[in-house]
mmCIF file of C-alpha atoms and ligand atoms in Angstrom:
data_model
loop_
_atom_site.group_PDB
_atom_site.id
_atom_site.type_symbol
_atom_site.label_atom_id
_atom_site.label_comp_id
_atom_site.label_asym_id
_atom_site.label_seq_id
_atom_site.Cartn_x
_atom_site.Cartn_y
_atom_site.Cartn_z
ATOM 1 C CA MET A 1 -11.731 -141.133 180.661
ATOM 2 C CA LYS A 2 -10.680 -140.473 177.071
ATOM 3 C CA LYS A 3 -7.626 -142.395 175.817
ATOM 4 C CA THR A 4 -4.638 -140.489 174.458
ATOM 5 C CA ALA A 5 -2.521 -141.636 171.513
ATOM 6 C CA VAL A 6 0.668 -140.282 169.983
ATOM 7 C CA VAL A 7 1.072 -140.988 166.253
ATOM 8 C CA THR A 8 4.386 -140.047 164.664
ATOM 9 C CA GLY A 9 4.251 -138.953 161.029
ATOM 10 C CA ALA A 10 0.524 -138.250 161.418
ATOM 11 C CA ASN A 11 0.294 -135.669 158.645
ATOM 12 C CA ALA A 12 0.492 -138.004 155.647
ATOM 13 C CA GLY A 13 -0.150 -141.485 154.281
ATOM 14 C CA LEU A 14 -0.703 -144.234 156.831
ATOM 15 C CA GLY A 15 -0.188 -141.989 159.850
ATOM 16 C CA PHE A 16 -2.899 -139.631 158.586
ATOM 17 C CA GLU A 17 -5.384 -142.496 158.155
ATOM 18 C CA THR A 18 -4.408 -144.010 161.507
ATOM 19 C CA THR A 19 -5.053 -140.639 163.150
ATOM 20 C CA ARG A 20 -8.409 -140.317 161.398
ATOM 21 C CA ALA A 21 -9.524 -143.767 162.594
ATOM 22 C CA LEU A 22 -8.314 -143.276 166.185
ATOM 23 C CA ALA A 23 -10.075 -139.896 166.411
ATOM 24 C CA ARG A 24 -13.280 -141.555 165.189
ATOM 25 C CA GLN A 25 -12.862 -144.137 167.938
ATOM 26 C CA GLY A 26 -12.778 -141.321 170.499
ATOM 27 C CA TYR A 27 -9.028 -141.031 171.116
ATOM 28 C CA LYS A 28 -7.349 -137.721 171.709
ATOM 29 C CA VAL A 29 -4.535 -137.906 169.149
ATOM 30 C CA ILE A 30 -1.249 -136.078 169.395
ATOM 31 C CA MET A 31 -0.012 -135.607 165.844
ATOM 32 C CA ALA A 32 3.786 -135.753 166.227
ATOM 33 C CA CYS A 33 5.104 -134.245 162.993
ATOM 34 C CA ARG A 34 8.279 -132.595 161.783
ATOM 35 C CA ASN A 35 6.639 -130.006 159.526
ATOM 36 C CA MET A 36 4.139 -127.820 161.413
ATOM 37 C CA ALA A 37 2.537 -126.317 158.307
ATOM 38 C CA LYS A 38 1.826 -129.778 156.854
ATOM 39 C CA ALA A 39 0.613 -130.999 160.255
ATOM 40 C CA GLU A 40 -1.798 -128.075 160.750
ATOM 41 C CA GLU A 41 -3.167 -128.606 157.247
ATOM 42 C CA ALA A 42 -3.651 -132.331 157.967
ATOM 43 C CA LYS A 43 -5.423 -131.503 161.237
ATOM 44 C CA ARG A 44 -7.691 -129.047 159.414
ATOM 45 C CA LYS A 45 -8.646 -131.725 156.858
ATOM 46 C CA LEU A 46 -9.321 -134.318 159.552
ATOM 47 C CA GLN A 47 -11.490 -131.902 161.551
ATOM 48 C CA GLN A 48 -13.362 -130.814 158.436
ATOM 49 C CA ASP A 49 -14.340 -134.464 158.071
ATOM 50 C CA ASN A 50 -14.954 -135.024 161.767
ATOM 51 C CA PRO A 51 -15.517 -131.750 163.648
ATOM 52 C CA GLY A 52 -15.390 -133.593 166.976
ATOM 53 C CA ALA A 53 -11.880 -134.978 166.335
ATOM 54 C CA ASP A 54 -9.694 -134.168 169.351
ATOM 55 C CA LEU A 55 -6.311 -133.482 167.723
ATOM 56 C CA VAL A 56 -3.200 -131.720 168.972
ATOM 57 C CA VAL A 57 -0.241 -130.952 166.729
ATOM 58 C CA MET A 58 3.218 -131.160 168.282
ATOM 59 C CA GLN A 59 6.613 -130.754 166.643
ATOM 60 C CA LEU A 60 8.819 -133.849 166.427
ATOM 61 C CA ASP A 61 11.660 -134.668 164.095
ATOM 62 C CA ILE A 62 12.065 -138.339 164.943
ATOM 63 C CA SER A 63 15.520 -138.464 163.341
ATOM 64 C CA GLU A 64 16.912 -135.840 165.745
ATOM 65 C CA PRO A 65 17.786 -136.739 169.371
ATOM 66 C CA GLY A 66 17.286 -133.154 170.599
ATOM 67 C CA SER A 67 13.841 -132.916 169.018
ATOM 68 C CA ILE A 68 12.777 -136.206 170.633
ATOM 69 C CA GLN A 69 13.848 -134.995 174.060
ATOM 70 C CA LYS A 70 12.075 -131.658 173.576
ATOM 71 C CA PHE A 71 8.913 -133.391 172.369
ATOM 72 C CA ALA A 72 8.842 -135.711 175.394
ATOM 73 C CA GLU A 73 9.350 -132.800 177.797
ATOM 74 C CA GLN A 74 6.589 -130.805 176.132
ATOM 75 C CA PHE A 75 4.316 -133.847 176.134
ATOM 76 C CA ALA A 76 4.880 -134.419 179.859
ATOM 77 C CA ALA A 77 4.208 -130.738 180.607
ATOM 78 C CA ASP A 78 1.187 -130.152 178.333
ATOM 79 C CA ILE A 79 -0.553 -133.519 177.972
ATOM 80 C CA GLY A 80 0.830 -135.717 180.758
ATOM 81 C CA GLN A 81 -0.643 -139.161 180.168
ATOM 82 C CA LEU A 82 -0.465 -141.611 177.324
ATOM 83 C CA ASP A 83 -2.260 -144.860 176.461
ATOM 84 C CA LEU A 84 -0.987 -145.599 172.975
ATOM 85 C CA LEU A 85 2.180 -144.743 171.060
ATOM 86 C CA ILE A 86 2.341 -145.527 167.343
ATOM 87 C CA ASN A 87 5.830 -145.257 165.887
ATOM 88 C CA ASN A 88 4.762 -144.794 162.293
ATOM 89 C CA ALA A 89 7.010 -142.057 160.841
ATOM 90 C CA GLY A 90 9.349 -143.478 158.247
ATOM 91 C CA ILE A 91 11.357 -143.016 155.092
ATOM 92 C CA VAL A 92 12.435 -145.517 152.453
ATOM 93 C CA ALA A 93 15.469 -146.160 150.296
ATOM 94 C CA MET A 94 16.938 -142.695 150.509
ATOM 95 C CA PRO A 95 20.473 -141.874 149.437
ATOM 96 C CA LEU A 96 23.100 -141.931 152.170
ATOM 97 C CA SER A 97 22.766 -139.077 154.650
ATOM 98 C CA HIS A 98 23.141 -138.622 158.399
ATOM 99 C CA ASN A 99 21.479 -136.875 161.303
ATOM 100 C CA SER A 100 23.307 -134.471 163.621
ATOM 101 C CA ALA A 101 24.615 -137.439 165.671
ATOM 102 C CA LYS A 102 26.118 -138.968 162.494
ATOM 103 C CA HIS A 103 23.598 -141.812 162.481
ATOM 104 C CA GLU A 104 22.630 -143.068 159.039
ATOM 105 C CA MET A 105 19.298 -141.388 158.273
ATOM 106 C CA GLN A 106 17.057 -144.445 157.669
ATOM 107 C CA LEU A 107 18.339 -146.072 160.858
ATOM 108 C CA ALA A 108 17.858 -142.790 162.743
ATOM 109 C CA THR A 109 14.329 -142.216 161.435
ATOM 110 C CA ASN A 110 12.875 -145.718 161.184
ATOM 111 C CA TYR A 111 14.472 -147.234 164.241
ATOM 112 C CA LEU A 112 16.683 -145.218 166.643
ATOM 113 C CA GLY A 113 14.086 -142.467 166.901
ATOM 114 C CA ALA A 114 11.437 -144.976 167.969
ATOM 115 C CA PHE A 115 13.837 -146.511 170.505
ATOM 116 C CA ALA A 116 14.591 -143.094 172.047
ATOM 117 C CA LEU A 117 10.978 -141.884 171.945
ATOM 118 C CA VAL A 118 9.738 -144.963 173.825
ATOM 119 C CA GLY A 119 12.384 -144.431 176.518
ATOM 120 C CA ARG A 120 11.620 -140.721 176.845
ATOM 121 C CA LEU A 121 7.832 -141.236 177.013
ATOM 122 C CA LEU A 122 7.862 -144.314 179.259
ATOM 123 C CA PRO A 123 7.159 -142.361 182.501
ATOM 124 C CA CYS A 124 4.027 -140.876 180.878
ATOM 125 C CA PHE A 125 2.182 -144.144 180.162
ATOM 126 C CA ASN A 126 -1.073 -144.443 182.082
ATOM 127 C CA ALA A 127 -0.520 -146.842 184.996
ATOM 128 C CA GLU A 128 -4.274 -147.383 185.461
ATOM 129 C CA ARG A 129 -4.944 -149.177 182.161
ATOM 130 C CA GLN A 130 -3.194 -151.506 179.764
ATOM 131 C CA CYS A 131 -1.222 -149.394 177.306
ATOM 132 C CA ARG A 132 0.297 -150.245 173.926
ATOM 133 C CA ILE A 133 3.286 -149.365 171.825
ATOM 134 C CA VAL A 134 2.867 -150.170 168.128
ATOM 135 C CA ASN A 135 5.900 -150.123 165.860
ATOM 136 C CA VAL A 136 5.227 -149.922 162.121
ATOM 137 C CA ALA A 137 7.664 -152.209 160.324
ATOM 138 C CA SER A 138 7.579 -153.446 156.737
ATOM 139 C CA LEU A 139 7.533 -156.585 154.623
ATOM 140 C CA ALA A 140 11.120 -155.560 153.793
ATOM 141 C CA HIS A 141 12.235 -156.321 157.357
ATOM 142 C CA ARG A 142 12.175 -159.995 156.393
ATOM 143 C CA MET A 143 15.050 -159.333 153.953
ATOM 144 C CA GLY A 144 17.008 -157.409 156.579
ATOM 145 C CA LYS A 145 20.151 -158.478 158.389
ATOM 146 C CA LEU A 146 21.045 -157.275 161.861
ATOM 147 C CA MET A 147 24.416 -155.723 161.067
ATOM 148 C CA PHE A 148 25.984 -156.146 164.498
ATOM 149 C CA ASP A 149 29.514 -155.522 163.216
ATOM 150 C CA ASP A 150 28.614 -152.311 161.440
ATOM 151 C CA PHE A 151 25.210 -151.177 162.691
ATOM 152 C CA ASN A 152 25.683 -147.616 161.414
ATOM 153 C CA TRP A 153 27.169 -148.308 157.951
ATOM 154 C CA GLU A 154 30.646 -147.053 158.904
ATOM 155 C CA THR A 155 32.565 -149.530 156.734
ATOM 156 C CA THR A 156 29.976 -151.477 154.705
ATOM 157 C CA PRO A 157 29.222 -149.959 151.283
ATOM 158 C CA TYR A 158 25.824 -148.319 151.692
ATOM 159 C CA HIS A 159 22.827 -149.708 149.839
ATOM 160 C CA GLU A 160 19.530 -147.776 150.051
ATOM 161 C CA MET A 161 17.180 -150.751 150.194
ATOM 162 C CA LYS A 162 19.432 -152.785 152.492
ATOM 163 C CA GLY A 163 19.560 -149.722 154.735
ATOM 164 C CA TYR A 164 15.756 -149.694 154.869
ATOM 165 C CA ALA A 165 15.548 -153.445 155.590
ATOM 166 C CA HIS A 166 18.226 -153.162 158.306
ATOM 167 C CA SER A 167 16.345 -150.319 160.019
ATOM 168 C CA LYS A 168 13.095 -152.289 159.980
ATOM 169 C CA VAL A 169 14.512 -155.617 161.183
ATOM 170 C CA ALA A 170 16.198 -153.696 164.025
ATOM 171 C CA LEU A 171 12.771 -152.183 164.798
ATOM 172 C CA MET A 172 11.236 -155.669 164.961
ATOM 173 C CA ALA A 173 13.998 -157.109 167.169
ATOM 174 C CA PHE A 174 13.503 -154.065 169.429
ATOM 175 C CA THR A 175 9.711 -154.560 169.499
ATOM 176 C CA LEU A 176 10.045 -158.108 170.786
ATOM 177 C CA GLU A 177 12.817 -157.241 173.251
ATOM 178 C CA LEU A 178 10.807 -154.248 174.472
ATOM 179 C CA ASN A 179 7.821 -156.473 175.076
ATOM 180 C CA ARG A 180 9.939 -158.924 177.090
ATOM 181 C CA ARG A 181 11.426 -156.109 179.173
ATOM 182 C CA LEU A 182 8.025 -154.469 179.757
ATOM 183 C CA ALA A 183 6.602 -157.805 180.912
ATOM 184 C CA SER A 184 9.430 -158.486 183.338
ATOM 185 C CA SER A 185 9.314 -154.918 184.690
ATOM 186 C CA GLY A 186 5.677 -155.455 185.671
ATOM 187 C CA LYS A 187 4.506 -152.459 183.597
ATOM 188 C CA ASN A 188 1.036 -152.764 182.136
ATOM 189 C CA ILE A 189 2.229 -151.964 178.619
ATOM 190 C CA ILE A 190 2.576 -154.294 175.642
ATOM 191 C CA ALA A 191 4.695 -153.806 172.517
ATOM 192 C CA VAL A 192 3.415 -155.032 169.169
ATOM 193 C CA GLY A 193 4.349 -154.676 165.518
ATOM 194 C CA ALA A 194 2.390 -154.082 162.338
ATOM 195 C CA HIS A 195 3.078 -153.627 158.651
ATOM 196 C CA PRO A 196 0.838 -152.268 155.881
ATOM 197 C CA GLY A 197 1.853 -154.573 153.031
ATOM 198 C CA PHE A 198 1.933 -152.285 149.986
ATOM 199 C CA ALA A 199 0.314 -148.869 150.339
ATOM 200 C CA ALA A 200 -0.263 -146.163 147.733
ATOM 201 C CA THR A 201 1.345 -143.335 149.692
ATOM 202 C CA GLU A 202 3.895 -140.706 148.692
ATOM 203 C CA ILE A 203 6.679 -142.319 150.704
ATOM 204 C CA MET A 204 9.077 -142.652 147.754
ATOM 205 C CA LYS A 205 8.723 -139.007 146.804
ATOM 206 C CA ASN A 206 8.761 -137.818 150.423
ATOM 207 C CA SER A 207 11.962 -139.768 151.082
ATOM 208 C CA ASN A 208 13.686 -138.533 147.943
ATOM 209 C CA SER A 209 13.965 -142.266 147.351
ATOM 210 C CA THR A 210 16.179 -143.788 144.712
ATOM 211 C CA MET A 211 13.137 -145.953 143.872
ATOM 212 C CA ALA A 212 10.894 -142.981 142.994
ATOM 213 C CA PRO A 213 10.072 -142.618 139.251
ATOM 214 C CA LYS A 214 12.896 -140.710 137.561
ATOM 215 C CA ASN A 215 11.656 -140.179 134.039
ATOM 216 C CA ALA A 216 8.420 -139.828 132.111
ATOM 217 C CA PHE A 217 8.231 -143.538 131.304
ATOM 218 C CA SER A 218 8.692 -144.743 134.882
ATOM 219 C CA GLN A 219 6.173 -142.107 136.042
ATOM 220 C CA TRP A 220 3.735 -143.415 133.388
ATOM 221 C CA MET A 221 4.279 -147.008 134.640
ATOM 222 C CA ASN A 222 3.869 -145.851 138.208
ATOM 223 C CA ASP A 223 0.569 -144.120 137.391
ATOM 224 C CA ARG A 224 -0.728 -147.404 135.883
ATOM 225 C CA ILE A 225 0.350 -149.533 138.846
ATOM 226 C CA GLU A 226 -0.710 -147.202 141.643
ATOM 227 C CA PRO A 227 -4.487 -147.783 141.307
ATOM 228 C CA LEU A 228 -3.838 -151.502 141.918
ATOM 229 C CA ILE A 229 -2.075 -150.830 145.235
ATOM 230 C CA PRO A 230 -4.170 -150.620 148.432
ATOM 231 C CA LYS A 231 -5.198 -147.123 149.495
ATOM 232 C CA PRO A 232 -3.677 -145.803 152.742
ATOM 233 C CA ALA A 233 -6.967 -146.234 154.664
ATOM 234 C CA ASP A 234 -6.973 -149.968 153.836
ATOM 235 C CA ALA A 235 -3.269 -150.430 154.426
ATOM 236 C CA ALA A 236 -3.500 -148.773 157.861
ATOM 237 C CA ARG A 237 -5.830 -151.527 159.129
ATOM 238 C CA PRO A 238 -3.098 -153.835 160.515
ATOM 239 C CA THR A 239 -1.714 -150.910 162.553
ATOM 240 C CA LEU A 240 -5.200 -150.144 163.856
ATOM 241 C CA MET A 241 -5.762 -153.784 164.747
ATOM 242 C CA ALA A 242 -2.455 -153.882 166.640
ATOM 243 C CA ALA A 243 -3.387 -150.630 168.376
ATOM 244 C CA THR A 244 -6.994 -151.237 169.318
ATOM 245 C CA ALA A 245 -8.238 -154.843 168.900
ATOM 246 C CA ASP A 246 -9.160 -156.596 172.161
ATOM 247 C CA ASN A 247 -7.354 -159.902 171.714
ATOM 248 C CA VAL A 248 -3.890 -158.512 170.887
ATOM 249 C CA GLN A 249 -0.982 -159.962 172.883
ATOM 250 C CA GLY A 250 2.419 -158.427 173.487
ATOM 251 C CA GLY A 251 4.866 -159.466 170.767
ATOM 252 C CA ASP A 252 2.130 -159.957 168.151
ATOM 253 C CA TYR A 253 2.790 -158.746 164.617
ATOM 254 C CA TYR A 254 -0.017 -157.901 162.169
ATOM 255 C CA GLY A 255 -0.079 -157.351 158.430
ATOM 256 C CA PRO A 256 -2.453 -157.865 155.512
ATOM 257 C CA GLY A 257 -3.649 -161.479 155.422
ATOM 258 C CA GLY A 258 -3.732 -161.893 151.621
ATOM 259 C CA PHE A 259 -1.202 -163.257 149.094
ATOM 260 C CA LEU A 260 2.369 -162.660 150.335
ATOM 261 C CA GLU A 261 0.980 -160.238 152.954
ATOM 262 C CA ILE A 262 0.747 -157.566 150.255
ATOM 263 C CA ALA A 263 -2.929 -156.710 150.784
ATOM 264 C CA GLY A 264 -6.047 -158.027 152.472
ATOM 265 C CA LYS A 265 -7.776 -158.212 155.807
ATOM 266 C CA PRO A 266 -5.443 -157.808 158.812
ATOM 267 C CA ALA A 267 -4.056 -161.041 160.240
ATOM 268 C CA LYS A 268 -1.006 -162.292 162.125
ATOM 269 C CA ALA A 269 2.094 -161.740 159.968
ATOM 270 C CA ARG A 270 5.483 -163.430 159.648
ATOM 271 C CA ILE A 271 8.478 -162.130 161.556
ATOM 272 C CA ASN A 272 12.078 -162.502 160.373
ATOM 273 C CA PRO A 273 13.484 -165.300 162.582
ATOM 274 C CA VAL A 274 16.596 -163.244 163.464
ATOM 275 C CA ALA A 275 14.358 -160.662 165.142
ATOM 276 C CA LYS A 276 12.866 -163.342 167.395
ATOM 277 C CA VAL A 277 16.153 -164.473 168.962
ATOM 278 C CA PRO A 278 16.286 -162.949 172.495
ATOM 279 C CA GLU A 279 20.097 -162.706 172.353
ATOM 280 C CA ASN A 280 19.785 -160.568 169.207
ATOM 281 C CA GLY A 281 17.174 -158.396 170.905
ATOM 282 C CA LYS A 282 19.568 -157.769 173.800
ATOM 283 C CA ARG A 283 22.396 -156.843 171.436
ATOM 284 C CA VAL A 284 20.195 -154.454 169.472
ATOM 285 C CA TRP A 285 19.096 -152.873 172.748
ATOM 286 C CA GLU A 286 22.683 -152.380 173.972
ATOM 287 C CA ILE A 287 23.772 -150.841 170.667
ATOM 288 C CA SER A 288 20.731 -148.556 170.670
ATOM 289 C CA GLU A 289 21.384 -147.344 174.219
ATOM 290 C CA ALA A 290 24.993 -146.610 173.307
ATOM 291 C CA MET A 291 24.031 -144.782 170.088
ATOM 292 C CA THR A 292 21.141 -142.723 171.502
ATOM 293 C CA GLY A 293 22.289 -142.269 175.108
ATOM 294 C CA VAL A 294 18.710 -143.130 176.163
ATOM 295 C CA ARG A 295 18.710 -145.941 178.759
ATOM 296 C CA TYR A 296 15.611 -147.592 180.186
ATOM 297 C CA LEU A 297 14.186 -150.944 181.333
ATOM 298 C CA GLY A 298 17.757 -152.068 182.110
HETATM 299 N N1 NAP B 1 3.790 -147.129 151.845
HETATM 300 C C1 NAP B 1 4.175 -148.401 151.896
HETATM 301 O O1 NAP B 1 4.009 -149.172 150.928
HETATM 302 C C2 NAP B 1 4.854 -148.938 153.127
HETATM 303 C C3 NAP B 1 5.240 -150.279 153.129
HETATM 304 C C4 NAP B 1 5.845 -150.808 154.259
HETATM 305 C C5 NAP B 1 6.035 -150.027 155.378
HETATM 306 N N2 NAP B 1 5.647 -148.716 155.365
HETATM 307 C C6 NAP B 1 5.911 -147.930 156.578
HETATM 308 O O2 NAP B 1 4.767 -147.214 156.962
HETATM 309 C C7 NAP B 1 5.154 -146.017 157.646
HETATM 310 C C8 NAP B 1 4.397 -144.822 157.063
HETATM 311 O O3 NAP B 1 4.778 -144.670 155.710
HETATM 312 P P1 NAP B 1 3.831 -143.997 154.607
HETATM 313 O O4 NAP B 1 3.807 -144.912 153.454
HETATM 314 O O5 NAP B 1 2.581 -143.520 155.206
HETATM 315 O O6 NAP B 1 4.767 -142.759 154.186
HETATM 316 P P2 NAP B 1 4.453 -141.214 153.964
HETATM 317 O O7 NAP B 1 3.146 -141.024 153.329
HETATM 318 O O8 NAP B 1 5.664 -140.642 153.332
HETATM 319 O O9 NAP B 1 4.346 -140.694 155.462
HETATM 320 C C9 NAP B 1 5.460 -140.773 156.302
HETATM 321 C C10 NAP B 1 5.262 -139.844 157.461
HETATM 322 O O10 NAP B 1 6.454 -139.895 158.263
HETATM 323 C C11 NAP B 1 6.907 -138.574 158.436
HETATM 324 N N3 NAP B 1 8.341 -138.486 158.662
HETATM 325 C C12 NAP B 1 9.367 -138.860 157.872
HETATM 326 N N4 NAP B 1 10.531 -138.549 158.432
HETATM 327 C C13 NAP B 1 10.241 -137.953 159.615
HETATM 328 C C14 NAP B 1 11.004 -137.381 160.646
HETATM 329 N N5 NAP B 1 12.342 -137.329 160.589
HETATM 330 N N6 NAP B 1 10.377 -136.886 161.732
HETATM 331 C C15 NAP B 1 9.042 -136.905 161.806
HETATM 332 N N7 NAP B 1 8.247 -137.400 160.844
HETATM 333 C C16 NAP B 1 8.850 -137.911 159.764
HETATM 334 C C17 NAP B 1 6.503 -137.841 157.173
HETATM 335 O O11 NAP B 1 6.554 -136.436 157.386
HETATM 336 P P3 NAP B 1 6.692 -135.414 156.136
HETATM 337 O O12 NAP B 1 5.328 -135.286 155.559
HETATM 338 O O13 NAP B 1 7.179 -134.171 156.805
HETATM 339 O O14 NAP B 1 7.679 -136.010 155.166
HETATM 340 C C18 NAP B 1 5.096 -138.381 157.020
HETATM 341 O O15 NAP B 1 4.222 -137.736 157.899
HETATM 342 C C19 NAP B 1 6.663 -145.913 157.500
HETATM 343 O O16 NAP B 1 7.275 -146.345 158.707
HETATM 344 C C20 NAP B 1 6.978 -146.877 156.372
HETATM 345 O O17 NAP B 1 8.277 -147.418 156.458
HETATM 346 C C21 NAP B 1 5.066 -148.152 154.270
#
């Protein structure tokens, strides 16, 4: 029977290329996207390339708790079973803003959304086969601190890049804790991480990032540098390895195997030591349950 994958942020960049590759491998792919017009256009492009691609567009704003719940309910009703979830949707270094639950937006999008989506979709995973959850982190997670005293930037002066690193190190601590909890629950699901290194996507522009070029000179510089950065199809390879390679173990983390993990063939990648400490994983989990109200694998 055909395998089913959910890819968040499937309409652009790495998610688009991940969707393309999974469809080529015969997966039915649910493109979980916040903007339906962009998602339908992405689906059209992918099917133009591969008319047999089995793609379904579904609305999901991963930063919004209500949208996650609605998505999971619609998924259970319309699709039912799931083999692979790729939490790919993300934003980077955006100015301070919040979702409707008053969660800082990078934390909400890059981490809390993934935490809640996994919990909401857990009953849908196919019990007959080994399933996978792949969380897309970043090299920047290695610079991140788990801000246990102020997880949601209530008192700490906000810093866009530190906010990104915090969201991604939380995602990695969650990935490892999730894998431990899945193993001890006896579920046939593994959780793994991946990062793309550097990828020439539009993430800065899409995130209204403070790091996006702001004047003609920085745009000129950017245009010179961009051709040297790996294309999204190359940079998506670690995610695809984590999602589909045979010898992947729960808790593995993949990235480009070249210099400083910036580019190159996929290989095992380095994890920030704070994300590996089980006690930290438990604390991140408790905070996430309290913030999202989604409780599972307790
Ligand atoms: N590019 C890099 O160099 C790099 C490096 C390290 C890690 N990463 C990670 O790789 C992942 C993909 O990034 P990318 O470079 O492919 O970026 P991208 O081209 O901007 O694509 C990001 C995708 O996420 C979606 N998204 C953002 N916020 C969302 C929300 N609230 N709900 C649903 N979807 C949302 C975007 O939708 P819209 O089109 O509607 O905006 C888009 O489809 C991210 O997790 C990022 O942190 C990227």
